[in-house]
């Protein structure tokens, strides 16, 4: 019986790891498209923290990403995900890309 519990624990851990990797890949893909659409350069993406949201009760994962609008300055934005779905993107005030 103990062996079955160890196998079950291993399966749960592997599943959690796979879900986390899938979420990170979706965050990267979404931010890459988002930055292209808004004429921004995506520099880096990293998971920053998880938080428990209320009303409704849910677990959110926050990613911080670094981007540039003019190739010289860089800014820090936040992408929030609920499971494998995008819950929101927050950008700080930044220079708009120049035309030409």
Short mmCIF file of C-alpha atoms in Angstrom, two decimals:
data_model
loop_
_atom_site.label_atom_id
_atom_site.label_comp_id
_atom_site.label_asym_id
_atom_site.label_seq_id
_atom_site.Cartn_x
_atom_site.Cartn_y
_atom_site.Cartn_z
CA UNK A 1 0.00 0.00 0.00
CA UNK A 2 2.86 2.37 0.81
CA UNK A 3 4.34 1.83 -2.66
CA UNK A 4 1.04 2.86 -4.22
CA UNK A 5 1.08 6.11 -2.24
CA UNK A 6 4.62 6.87 -3.43
CA UNK A 7 3.61 6.23 -7.03
CA UNK A 8 0.55 8.44 -6.61
CA UNK A 9 2.69 11.21 -5.10
CA UNK A 10 5.14 10.95 -8.00
CA UNK A 11 2.28 11.18 -10.52
CA UNK A 12 0.84 14.25 -8.77
CA UNK A 13 4.24 15.98 -8.70
CA UNK A 14 4.91 15.16 -12.36
CA UNK A 15 1.47 16.47 -13.31
CA UNK A 16 2.01 19.71 -11.37
CA UNK A 17 5.39 20.18 -13.03
CA UNK A 18 3.92 19.56 -16.50
CA UNK A 19 1.08 22.04 -15.82
CA UNK A 20 3.54 24.68 -14.64
CA UNK A 21 5.72 24.23 -17.74
CA UNK A 22 2.68 24.41 -20.04
CA UNK A 23 1.51 27.60 -18.32
CA UNK A 24 4.95 29.20 -18.69
CA UNK A 25 5.06 28.32 -22.40
CA UNK A 26 1.58 29.79 -22.97
CA UNK A 27 2.61 32.97 -21.11
CA UNK A 28 5.70 33.33 -23.32
CA UNK A 29 3.70 32.77 -26.54
CA UNK A 30 0.97 35.20 -25.51
CA UNK A 31 3.46 37.93 -24.53
CA UNK A 32 5.41 37.49 -27.76
CA UNK A 33 2.22 38.03 -29.82
CA UNK A 34 1.05 40.86 -27.54
CA UNK A 35 4.34 42.73 -27.92
CA UNK A 36 4.36 42.25 -31.71
CA UNK A 37 0.82 43.63 -31.96
CA UNK A 38 1.75 46.69 -29.89
CA UNK A 39 5.12 47.21 -31.62
CA UNK A 40 7.10 46.39 -28.49
CA UNK A 41 10.22 44.29 -28.08
CA UNK A 42 9.89 41.46 -25.54
CA UNK A 43 13.13 41.12 -23.59
CA UNK A 44 12.44 38.54 -20.87
CA UNK A 45 9.71 36.66 -19.01
CA UNK A 46 9.84 35.17 -15.50
CA UNK A 47 7.27 33.86 -13.06
CA UNK A 48 7.21 36.20 -10.09
CA UNK A 49 4.64 34.84 -7.64
CA UNK A 50 1.30 33.18 -7.05
CA UNK A 51 -1.58 34.72 -5.19
CA UNK A 52 -4.97 33.69 -3.96
CA UNK A 53 -7.76 35.88 -5.30
CA UNK A 54 -11.14 36.19 -3.66
CA UNK A 55 -14.59 36.51 -5.21
CA UNK A 56 -14.41 34.01 -6.81
CA UNK A 57 -11.76 32.07 -4.94
CA UNK A 58 -8.97 31.20 -7.39
CA UNK A 59 -5.23 30.77 -7.67
CA UNK A 60 -3.47 33.31 -9.91
CA UNK A 61 0.06 33.05 -11.28
CA UNK A 62 1.87 36.31 -12.03
CA UNK A 63 4.66 36.67 -14.57
CA UNK A 64 6.86 39.72 -14.86
CA UNK A 65 8.13 40.60 -18.29
CA UNK A 66 10.60 43.15 -19.49
CA UNK A 67 9.94 45.01 -22.73
CA UNK A 68 11.23 47.95 -24.72
CA UNK A 69 9.31 50.38 -26.87
CA UNK A 70 12.23 52.24 -28.44
CA UNK A 71 15.18 49.85 -28.21
CA UNK A 72 16.89 51.99 -25.56
CA UNK A 73 14.68 52.05 -22.48
CA UNK A 74 13.11 49.05 -20.81
CA UNK A 75 10.00 48.61 -18.69
CA UNK A 76 8.53 45.95 -16.43
CA UNK A 77 5.00 44.65 -17.04
CA UNK A 78 2.87 41.97 -15.39
CA UNK A 79 0.89 39.12 -16.92
CA UNK A 80 -1.62 37.35 -14.67
CA UNK A 81 -2.88 33.86 -15.48
CA UNK A 82 -5.60 31.71 -13.97
CA UNK A 83 -4.70 28.15 -14.83
CA UNK A 84 -4.03 28.16 -18.59
CA UNK A 85 -6.09 31.30 -19.26
CA UNK A 86 -4.90 34.91 -19.40
CA UNK A 87 -6.49 36.98 -16.62
CA UNK A 88 -4.84 40.31 -17.46
CA UNK A 89 -1.83 42.29 -18.64
CA UNK A 90 -0.58 45.44 -16.93
CA UNK A 91 1.90 47.80 -18.58
CA UNK A 92 3.47 50.85 -16.97
CA UNK A 93 3.42 54.17 -18.80
CA UNK A 94 6.03 53.96 -21.54
CA UNK A 95 7.19 55.75 -24.67
CA UNK A 96 5.23 54.92 -27.76
CA UNK A 97 7.17 53.36 -30.64
CA UNK A 98 8.22 56.00 -33.16
CA UNK A 99 6.96 55.81 -36.73
CA UNK A 100 9.64 55.66 -39.39
#
